[in-house]
Short mmCIF file of C-alpha atoms and ligand atoms in Angstrom, two decimals:
data_model
loop_
_atom_site.label_atom_id
_atom_site.label_comp_id
_atom_site.label_asym_id
_atom_site.label_seq_id
_atom_site.Cartn_x
_atom_site.Cartn_y
_atom_site.Cartn_z
CA MET A 54 34.14 -14.16 -0.64
CA SER A 55 34.88 -10.45 -1.00
CA ARG A 56 32.11 -8.02 -0.26
CA SER A 57 31.96 -6.76 -3.81
CA SER A 58 31.24 -10.24 -5.14
CA LEU A 59 28.10 -10.57 -3.01
CA LYS A 60 24.87 -9.84 -4.81
CA PHE A 61 22.99 -6.65 -4.00
CA LEU A 62 19.80 -7.37 -2.09
CA PRO A 63 17.10 -4.78 -2.84
CA TYR A 64 14.53 -3.99 -0.12
CA GLY A 65 11.72 -5.15 -2.38
CA ARG A 66 11.51 -6.88 -5.70
CA GLN A 67 8.96 -8.52 -7.98
CA GLN A 68 9.09 -12.23 -8.64
CA VAL A 69 8.29 -12.85 -12.29
CA ASP A 70 8.54 -16.41 -13.58
CA GLU A 71 8.33 -17.95 -17.03
CA ASP A 72 4.57 -18.56 -16.76
CA ASP A 73 4.01 -14.86 -15.95
CA ILE A 74 5.98 -13.98 -19.06
CA GLN A 75 3.98 -16.43 -21.16
CA ALA A 76 0.71 -14.93 -19.88
CA VAL A 77 1.81 -11.47 -21.02
CA VAL A 78 3.02 -12.77 -24.37
CA GLU A 79 -0.34 -14.44 -24.98
CA THR A 80 -2.12 -11.16 -24.36
CA LEU A 81 0.25 -9.38 -26.75
CA ARG A 82 -0.89 -11.83 -29.44
CA SER A 83 -4.58 -11.30 -28.58
CA ASP A 84 -7.06 -8.69 -29.82
CA PHE A 85 -6.84 -6.62 -26.67
CA LEU A 86 -3.91 -4.61 -25.40
CA THR A 87 -5.87 -2.31 -23.12
CA THR A 88 -9.36 -2.85 -21.64
CA GLY A 89 -10.30 -6.42 -22.55
CA PRO A 90 -11.05 -9.74 -20.86
CA LYS A 91 -7.95 -9.73 -18.64
CA VAL A 92 -9.07 -6.63 -16.72
CA GLY A 93 -12.26 -8.34 -15.53
CA GLU A 94 -10.38 -11.55 -14.84
CA PHE A 95 -7.87 -9.73 -12.65
CA GLU A 96 -10.65 -7.83 -10.85
CA ARG A 97 -12.50 -11.08 -10.12
CA ALA A 98 -9.30 -12.76 -8.90
CA VAL A 99 -8.68 -9.98 -6.37
CA ALA A 100 -12.35 -9.70 -5.35
CA GLU A 101 -12.61 -13.45 -4.78
CA TYR A 102 -9.32 -13.57 -2.92
CA CYS A 103 -10.39 -10.79 -0.55
CA GLY A 104 -14.00 -11.94 -0.31
CA VAL A 105 -15.34 -8.59 -1.48
CA GLU A 106 -18.18 -7.93 -3.94
CA HIS A 107 -16.47 -5.49 -6.29
CA ALA A 108 -12.92 -4.77 -7.34
CA VAL A 109 -12.19 -2.10 -9.93
CA ALA A 110 -8.73 -2.05 -11.48
CA VAL A 111 -7.01 1.22 -12.34
CA SER A 112 -3.61 2.37 -13.55
CA SER A 113 -1.90 2.73 -10.15
CA GLY A 114 -2.45 2.68 -6.42
CA THR A 115 -2.35 6.46 -6.53
CA ALA A 116 -5.14 6.51 -9.13
CA ALA A 117 -7.10 4.12 -6.91
CA LEU A 118 -6.73 6.48 -3.94
CA HIS A 119 -7.81 9.43 -6.09
CA ALA A 120 -10.80 7.46 -7.41
CA ALA A 121 -11.79 6.50 -3.85
CA MET A 122 -11.78 10.16 -2.77
CA HIS A 123 -13.83 11.08 -5.84
CA ALA A 124 -16.28 8.23 -5.25
CA LEU A 125 -16.89 9.50 -1.72
CA GLY A 126 -17.47 13.00 -3.04
CA VAL A 127 -14.59 14.56 -1.12
CA GLY A 128 -14.20 18.14 -2.27
CA PRO A 129 -13.15 21.66 -1.29
CA GLY A 130 -13.75 22.38 2.37
CA ASP A 131 -13.70 18.71 3.33
CA GLU A 132 -11.18 17.19 5.71
CA VAL A 133 -9.88 13.64 5.57
CA ILE A 134 -7.87 12.17 8.43
CA VAL A 135 -4.66 10.36 7.44
CA PRO A 136 -1.61 9.08 9.29
CA PRO A 137 1.77 10.70 8.55
CA MET A 138 3.72 7.42 8.48
CA THR A 139 2.99 6.63 4.85
CA PHE A 140 3.85 7.28 1.25
CA ALA A 141 2.72 10.80 0.33
CA ALA A 142 0.11 9.44 -2.12
CA SER A 143 -2.10 8.46 0.86
CA ALA A 144 -2.55 12.16 1.63
CA ASN A 145 -2.07 13.61 -1.86
CA CYS A 146 -5.34 11.98 -2.98
CA VAL A 147 -7.25 14.34 -0.67
CA LEU A 148 -5.50 17.35 -2.19
CA TYR A 149 -6.33 16.18 -5.75
CA GLN A 150 -9.99 16.61 -4.81
CA GLY A 151 -9.47 20.02 -3.23
CA GLY A 152 -9.85 18.63 0.27
CA ARG A 153 -7.51 18.91 3.21
CA PRO A 154 -5.60 16.00 4.73
CA ILE A 155 -5.50 16.21 8.53
CA PHE A 156 -2.68 14.24 10.07
CA ALA A 157 -3.39 12.02 13.06
CA ASP A 158 -0.33 10.61 14.79
CA VAL A 159 0.51 6.92 14.98
CA ASP A 160 0.80 4.34 17.73
CA PRO A 161 4.40 4.20 18.95
CA GLY A 162 4.60 0.40 18.84
CA THR A 163 3.05 -0.43 15.47
CA LEU A 164 3.32 2.98 13.74
CA LEU A 165 -0.30 2.48 12.61
CA ILE A 166 -2.78 5.33 12.93
CA ASP A 167 -3.69 5.79 16.60
CA PRO A 168 -7.49 5.64 16.79
CA GLU A 169 -7.51 8.05 19.75
CA GLN A 170 -5.56 10.62 17.74
CA ALA A 171 -7.83 10.04 14.76
CA GLU A 172 -10.94 10.71 16.81
CA ARG A 173 -9.38 13.81 18.30
CA ALA A 174 -8.84 15.13 14.75
CA VAL A 175 -12.53 14.90 13.82
CA THR A 176 -14.23 18.24 13.11
CA PRO A 177 -17.57 19.13 11.50
CA LYS A 178 -15.68 19.21 8.17
CA THR A 179 -14.35 15.66 8.41
CA ARG A 180 -15.63 13.34 5.68
CA ALA A 181 -13.45 10.26 5.93
CA ILE A 182 -10.58 8.49 7.63
CA ILE A 183 -7.87 6.81 5.57
CA GLY A 184 -6.17 4.06 7.57
CA VAL A 185 -2.85 2.86 6.16
CA ASP A 186 -2.00 -0.78 6.85
CA TYR A 187 1.62 0.25 7.26
CA ALA A 188 4.26 -2.37 6.45
CA GLY A 189 1.46 -4.90 5.92
CA GLN A 190 -0.06 -4.89 9.38
CA PRO A 191 -3.79 -4.05 9.40
CA CYS A 192 -4.88 -1.04 11.46
CA ASP A 193 -7.24 -1.43 14.39
CA TRP A 194 -10.21 -1.41 12.04
CA ASP A 195 -12.86 -2.04 14.72
CA ALA A 196 -11.74 1.07 16.57
CA LEU A 197 -11.67 3.08 13.34
CA ARG A 198 -15.14 1.77 12.40
CA GLY A 199 -16.43 2.89 15.79
CA ILE A 200 -15.14 6.42 15.18
CA ALA A 201 -16.52 6.49 11.64
CA ASP A 202 -19.95 5.37 12.86
CA ARG A 203 -20.03 7.83 15.76
CA HIS A 204 -19.24 10.76 13.48
CA GLY A 205 -20.83 9.66 10.19
CA LEU A 206 -17.55 9.28 8.30
CA ALA A 207 -16.45 7.03 5.47
CA LEU A 208 -13.63 4.60 6.10
CA VAL A 209 -10.95 4.02 3.46
CA ALA A 210 -8.12 1.52 3.77
CA ASP A 211 -4.87 2.22 2.04
CA GLY A 212 -4.07 -1.47 1.78
CA CYS A 213 -1.17 -1.00 -0.65
CA HIS A 214 1.10 -2.81 1.84
CA ALA A 215 -1.35 -5.38 3.01
CA LEU A 216 -2.86 -7.55 0.25
CA GLY A 217 -3.35 -10.88 2.03
CA GLY A 218 -3.27 -9.39 5.53
CA GLU A 219 -5.99 -10.23 8.04
CA TYR A 220 -7.55 -8.52 11.04
CA LYS A 221 -9.54 -10.68 13.47
CA GLU A 222 -9.72 -13.34 10.74
CA ARG A 223 -11.20 -10.86 8.26
CA LYS A 224 -9.23 -10.15 5.11
CA VAL A 225 -7.84 -6.77 4.17
CA GLY A 226 -10.20 -5.59 1.42
CA THR A 227 -13.29 -6.14 3.58
CA LEU A 228 -12.42 -3.96 6.57
CA ALA A 229 -13.24 -0.48 5.26
CA ASP A 230 -15.84 0.99 2.92
CA MET A 231 -13.20 0.99 0.22
CA THR A 232 -9.75 -0.59 0.15
CA VAL A 233 -7.01 0.49 -2.19
CA PHE A 234 -4.27 -1.80 -3.51
CA SER A 235 -1.14 -1.14 -5.56
CA PHE A 236 0.60 -3.51 -7.95
CA HIS A 237 3.88 -1.66 -8.14
CA PRO A 238 6.76 -4.17 -8.42
CA VAL A 239 7.72 -3.90 -4.74
CA LYS A 240 4.18 -4.78 -3.62
CA HIS A 241 2.84 -8.32 -3.16
CA VAL A 242 1.53 -8.72 -6.70
CA ALA A 243 3.20 -6.91 -9.59
CA THR A 244 1.68 -5.55 -12.80
CA GLY A 245 4.36 -2.93 -13.50
CA GLU A 246 2.03 -0.11 -12.54
CA GLY A 247 -1.47 -0.86 -11.37
CA GLY A 248 -4.02 -0.40 -8.64
CA MET A 249 -7.44 -1.52 -7.48
CA VAL A 250 -10.34 -0.34 -5.38
CA ALA A 251 -12.17 -3.11 -3.50
CA THR A 252 -15.62 -2.47 -2.02
CA ASP A 253 -18.88 -4.17 -1.16
CA ASP A 254 -20.78 -1.04 -2.23
CA SER A 255 -21.91 -1.25 -5.87
CA ARG A 256 -22.59 2.50 -6.01
CA LEU A 257 -19.01 3.29 -5.01
CA ALA A 258 -17.68 0.69 -7.46
CA ASP A 259 -19.70 2.30 -10.27
CA ARG A 260 -18.34 5.72 -9.40
CA VAL A 261 -14.77 4.40 -9.60
CA LYS A 262 -15.53 2.80 -12.99
CA LEU A 263 -16.83 6.12 -14.32
CA PHE A 264 -13.86 8.00 -12.92
CA ARG A 265 -11.25 5.72 -14.53
CA ASN A 266 -12.75 6.32 -17.96
CA HIS A 267 -13.09 10.13 -18.23
CA GLY A 268 -16.46 10.09 -16.45
CA ILE A 269 -17.99 8.47 -19.51
CA ALA A 270 -21.17 6.49 -19.04
CA THR A 271 -22.14 3.94 -21.64
CA ASP A 272 -25.77 3.12 -21.10
CA TYR A 273 -26.50 0.11 -23.25
CA ARG A 274 -30.18 0.91 -23.73
CA GLN A 275 -29.34 4.39 -24.92
CA ARG A 276 -26.71 2.94 -27.24
CA GLU A 277 -29.33 0.66 -28.75
CA GLU A 278 -31.79 3.50 -29.21
CA GLN A 279 -29.32 6.07 -30.51
CA GLY A 280 -26.72 3.91 -32.23
CA SER A 281 -23.61 2.17 -30.99
CA TRP A 282 -21.56 5.36 -31.35
CA PHE A 283 -23.42 6.87 -28.44
CA TYR A 284 -21.72 7.77 -25.17
CA GLU A 285 -22.05 10.56 -22.67
CA GLN A 286 -19.50 12.17 -20.39
CA VAL A 287 -21.48 12.75 -17.22
CA GLU A 288 -18.67 13.57 -14.79
CA LEU A 289 -15.11 14.83 -14.98
CA GLY A 290 -12.92 11.75 -14.83
CA PHE A 291 -9.47 10.74 -15.99
CA ASN A 292 -7.87 8.07 -18.10
CA TYR A 293 -6.94 5.83 -15.18
CA ARG A 294 -7.47 2.59 -17.12
CA ILE A 295 -5.16 -0.35 -16.65
CA THR A 296 -4.16 -2.42 -19.67
CA ASP A 297 -4.93 -6.05 -20.51
CA ILE A 298 -1.17 -6.60 -20.77
CA GLN A 299 -0.75 -5.56 -17.14
CA CYS A 300 -3.79 -7.53 -16.00
CA ALA A 301 -2.53 -10.70 -17.71
CA LEU A 302 0.51 -10.41 -15.45
CA GLY A 303 -1.74 -9.64 -12.49
CA VAL A 304 -3.90 -12.73 -13.05
CA SER A 305 -0.81 -14.91 -13.26
CA GLN A 306 0.69 -13.29 -10.14
CA MET A 307 -2.52 -13.71 -8.12
CA ARG A 308 -2.12 -17.49 -8.45
CA LYS A 309 1.14 -17.15 -6.54
CA LEU A 310 0.02 -14.71 -3.87
CA ALA A 311 -0.55 -17.39 -1.22
CA GLY A 312 2.95 -18.72 -1.77
CA PHE A 313 4.44 -15.22 -1.73
CA LEU A 314 2.79 -14.57 1.63
CA VAL A 315 4.06 -17.83 3.09
CA ARG A 316 7.59 -16.88 2.11
CA ARG A 317 7.28 -13.29 3.38
CA ARG A 318 6.06 -14.59 6.75
CA GLU A 319 8.87 -17.16 6.92
CA ILE A 320 11.41 -14.44 6.29
CA ALA A 321 9.83 -12.22 8.97
CA ALA A 322 9.90 -15.10 11.47
CA ARG A 323 13.57 -15.73 10.70
CA TYR A 324 14.39 -12.04 11.22
CA ASP A 325 12.31 -11.89 14.42
CA LYS A 326 14.08 -14.89 15.90
CA ALA A 327 17.53 -13.61 15.00
CA PHE A 328 16.98 -10.03 16.19
CA ALA A 329 15.66 -11.23 19.56
CA SER A 330 19.30 -11.64 20.57
CA VAL A 331 20.73 -8.56 18.86
CA GLU A 332 21.21 -5.42 20.94
CA ASN A 333 19.91 -2.07 19.67
CA VAL A 334 17.71 -3.55 16.92
CA ALA A 335 14.01 -4.18 17.57
CA PRO A 336 11.32 -5.16 15.08
CA LEU A 337 8.11 -3.08 15.24
CA SER A 338 5.36 -4.56 17.38
CA VAL A 339 2.73 -6.79 15.84
CA ARG A 340 -0.68 -7.09 17.49
CA GLY A 341 -2.03 -10.52 18.35
CA ASP A 342 -5.27 -10.13 16.38
CA VAL A 343 -3.71 -9.68 12.93
CA ARG A 344 -1.97 -11.66 10.24
CA HIS A 345 0.75 -9.39 8.97
CA ALA A 346 1.30 -9.33 5.19
CA TYR A 347 4.91 -8.06 5.48
CA HIS A 348 5.27 -5.72 2.57
CA LEU A 349 8.08 -4.24 4.66
CA TYR A 350 10.20 -5.52 7.50
CA VAL A 351 10.94 -2.46 9.62
CA VAL A 352 13.26 -2.40 12.62
CA ARG A 353 13.81 0.35 15.13
CA LEU A 354 17.37 1.18 16.14
CA SER A 355 18.05 2.28 19.68
CA GLU A 356 19.48 5.69 20.55
CA GLN A 357 22.83 3.96 21.08
CA VAL A 358 23.42 3.64 17.35
CA ASP A 359 23.71 6.14 14.53
CA ARG A 360 20.96 5.34 12.03
CA ALA A 361 22.76 7.11 9.17
CA LYS A 362 25.85 5.00 9.80
CA VAL A 363 23.87 1.76 9.90
CA PHE A 364 22.13 2.78 6.69
CA SER A 365 25.27 3.68 4.77
CA GLU A 366 27.27 0.69 5.99
CA LEU A 367 24.51 -1.74 5.10
CA ARG A 368 24.25 -0.18 1.66
CA ALA A 369 28.03 -0.50 1.30
CA ALA A 370 27.65 -4.17 2.22
CA GLY A 371 25.22 -4.64 -0.67
CA ILE A 372 22.09 -4.61 1.45
CA GLY A 373 19.38 -2.40 0.01
CA VAL A 374 18.00 -0.87 3.16
CA ASN A 375 15.54 1.98 2.96
CA VAL A 376 13.57 4.27 5.27
CA HIS A 377 9.75 4.13 5.20
CA TYR A 378 8.77 6.87 5.62
CA ILE A 379 9.66 10.52 5.92
CA PRO A 380 6.42 11.58 7.66
CA ALA A 381 4.19 12.98 4.93
CA HIS A 382 3.51 16.26 6.75
CA LEU A 383 7.23 17.06 6.75
CA HIS A 384 7.56 17.11 2.96
CA PRO A 385 8.33 20.64 1.77
CA TYR A 386 5.14 20.75 -0.30
CA TYR A 387 3.03 20.06 2.77
CA GLN A 388 4.91 22.51 4.96
CA LYS A 389 4.61 25.19 2.29
CA HIS A 390 1.00 24.68 1.21
CA LEU A 391 -0.66 23.25 4.30
CA GLY A 392 1.43 24.90 6.97
CA THR A 393 2.34 21.59 8.59
CA ALA A 394 5.55 21.60 10.62
CA PRO A 395 7.72 19.46 12.87
CA GLY A 396 5.96 18.84 16.17
CA LEU A 397 2.57 18.09 14.57
CA CYS A 398 2.97 14.31 14.91
CA PRO A 399 5.70 13.74 17.47
CA VAL A 400 5.38 9.93 17.59
CA ALA A 401 5.82 9.51 13.84
CA GLU A 402 8.59 12.09 13.78
CA ALA A 403 10.55 10.36 16.56
CA ALA A 404 10.04 6.94 14.98
CA TYR A 405 11.19 8.23 11.61
CA GLU A 406 14.61 9.05 13.10
CA ARG A 407 15.13 5.47 14.28
CA ILE A 408 13.57 3.15 11.69
CA ILE A 409 15.12 1.25 8.85
CA SER A 410 13.51 -1.18 6.37
CA LEU A 411 15.46 -4.35 5.72
CA PRO A 412 15.04 -6.32 2.50
CA MET A 413 11.72 -8.21 2.37
CA HIS A 414 10.53 -10.06 -0.71
CA PRO A 415 9.81 -13.68 -1.58
CA GLY A 416 13.01 -14.06 -3.61
CA LEU A 417 15.26 -13.79 -0.53
CA THR A 418 16.89 -17.05 0.53
CA ASP A 419 17.50 -18.03 4.15
CA ALA A 420 21.20 -17.40 3.49
CA ASP A 421 20.35 -13.86 2.29
CA VAL A 422 18.37 -13.23 5.47
CA ASP A 423 21.19 -14.57 7.64
CA ARG A 424 23.65 -12.34 5.83
CA ILE A 425 21.42 -9.29 6.40
CA VAL A 426 21.06 -10.10 10.11
CA GLU A 427 24.78 -10.67 10.49
CA GLU A 428 25.72 -7.40 8.79
CA THR A 429 23.11 -5.45 10.76
CA ALA A 430 24.27 -6.94 14.05
CA LYS A 431 27.90 -6.26 13.22
CA ILE A 432 27.17 -2.56 12.79
CA ALA A 433 24.48 -2.02 15.43
CA ASP A 434 25.41 -4.37 18.25
CA PRO A 435 28.71 -3.55 19.96
CA THR A 436 28.48 -6.71 22.08
CA GLY A 437 28.88 -8.62 18.83
CA ARG A 438 26.45 -11.28 19.93
CA GLY A 439 24.31 -11.08 16.84
C1 PLP B 165 2.74 2.05 -3.18
C2 PLP B 165 1.85 2.88 -2.33
C3 PLP B 165 0.91 3.76 -2.86
C4 PLP B 165 0.87 4.15 -4.30
O1 PLP B 165 0.81 3.13 -5.18
P1 PLP B 165 1.31 3.34 -6.70
O2 PLP B 165 0.78 2.10 -7.35
O3 PLP B 165 2.80 3.39 -6.64
O4 PLP B 165 0.70 4.56 -7.21
C5 PLP B 165 0.03 4.38 -2.00
N1 PLP B 165 0.08 4.18 -0.68
C6 PLP B 165 1.00 3.36 -0.13
C7 PLP B 165 1.00 3.18 1.35
C8 PLP B 165 1.92 2.70 -0.93
O5 PLP B 165 2.85 1.93 -0.38
#
């Protein structure tokens, strides 16, 4: 078969089946397009899955991060500690609130926030730590909790990669004061755009609910007294509502999450086994006390190979590799407005030069995975053993 006849394998992709489509169609025929019964159903599905008291759905993972920062009362003068090895939204949410993200470098093996670096970044202005469960591997949440408790900080999990992940047999969603999820199509569960904040704290959940709806409070007793037209805007919020159409898809997708995770873990195991005998390609380390959710499958290339060459040749071979991530503090906006610069987080910066994300999504077949391994080995391993 010629190369051009092989299908392109994206790094991530939603899996939408006929029953998902039917669920959306049913909602389109219903009375509710936006906030209706499907929103609550989706929230309960995620809350029950994670074993958390409250889950509040919003329009994106980014909105969920923003709402979490608002709920905690982060504002001007406040600092929030974040890792650099993440999507910029993890840090942008602090800026939305007028606060300052402080970057704490990552562990060289897992590329998760290094608790020692996080503690070193604490100042009297620090309000919270955002841990990012990068690639789907939970952070060392006990260590982060220890730091938060010692210094009186809130703990937020950016769990956008890690729905279904576990740390010491505790599910992602229960490990921080608030956990944020995304339902972008490359994530575990797709709603098109969508996000959620999971928390056991009803006060924080209520603050997120206010924030997603302009800061409008609808007190039912007041409505009864004053008429059903009555509402009051008590805070400055946004329209961060998610629609019933999206949540119908989310509810249907949640039924498949367990199966998606099984397949993601099978694919990771197949990659791990194959790369064990390929020179110059090493998967990131995975700690023994976690169950990885594998949003991404990231490998590190040795200094012997040219990452740019591996990237472009894999793309030419129809393999949709990517790089996650350009360290957030190196984005021009951050360098310009926060004065961050190369050298601030040397571990993340060095890792960034060597990492590459291989395709990882439940729709990949074993033959797809074997093809990806073979092509990667052909380019990266001069011994040709792969
Ligand atoms: C996807 C993602 C987000 C943002 O989610 P959206 O739903 O795209 O807004 C935030 N943080 C991380 C780590 C992500 O991967």
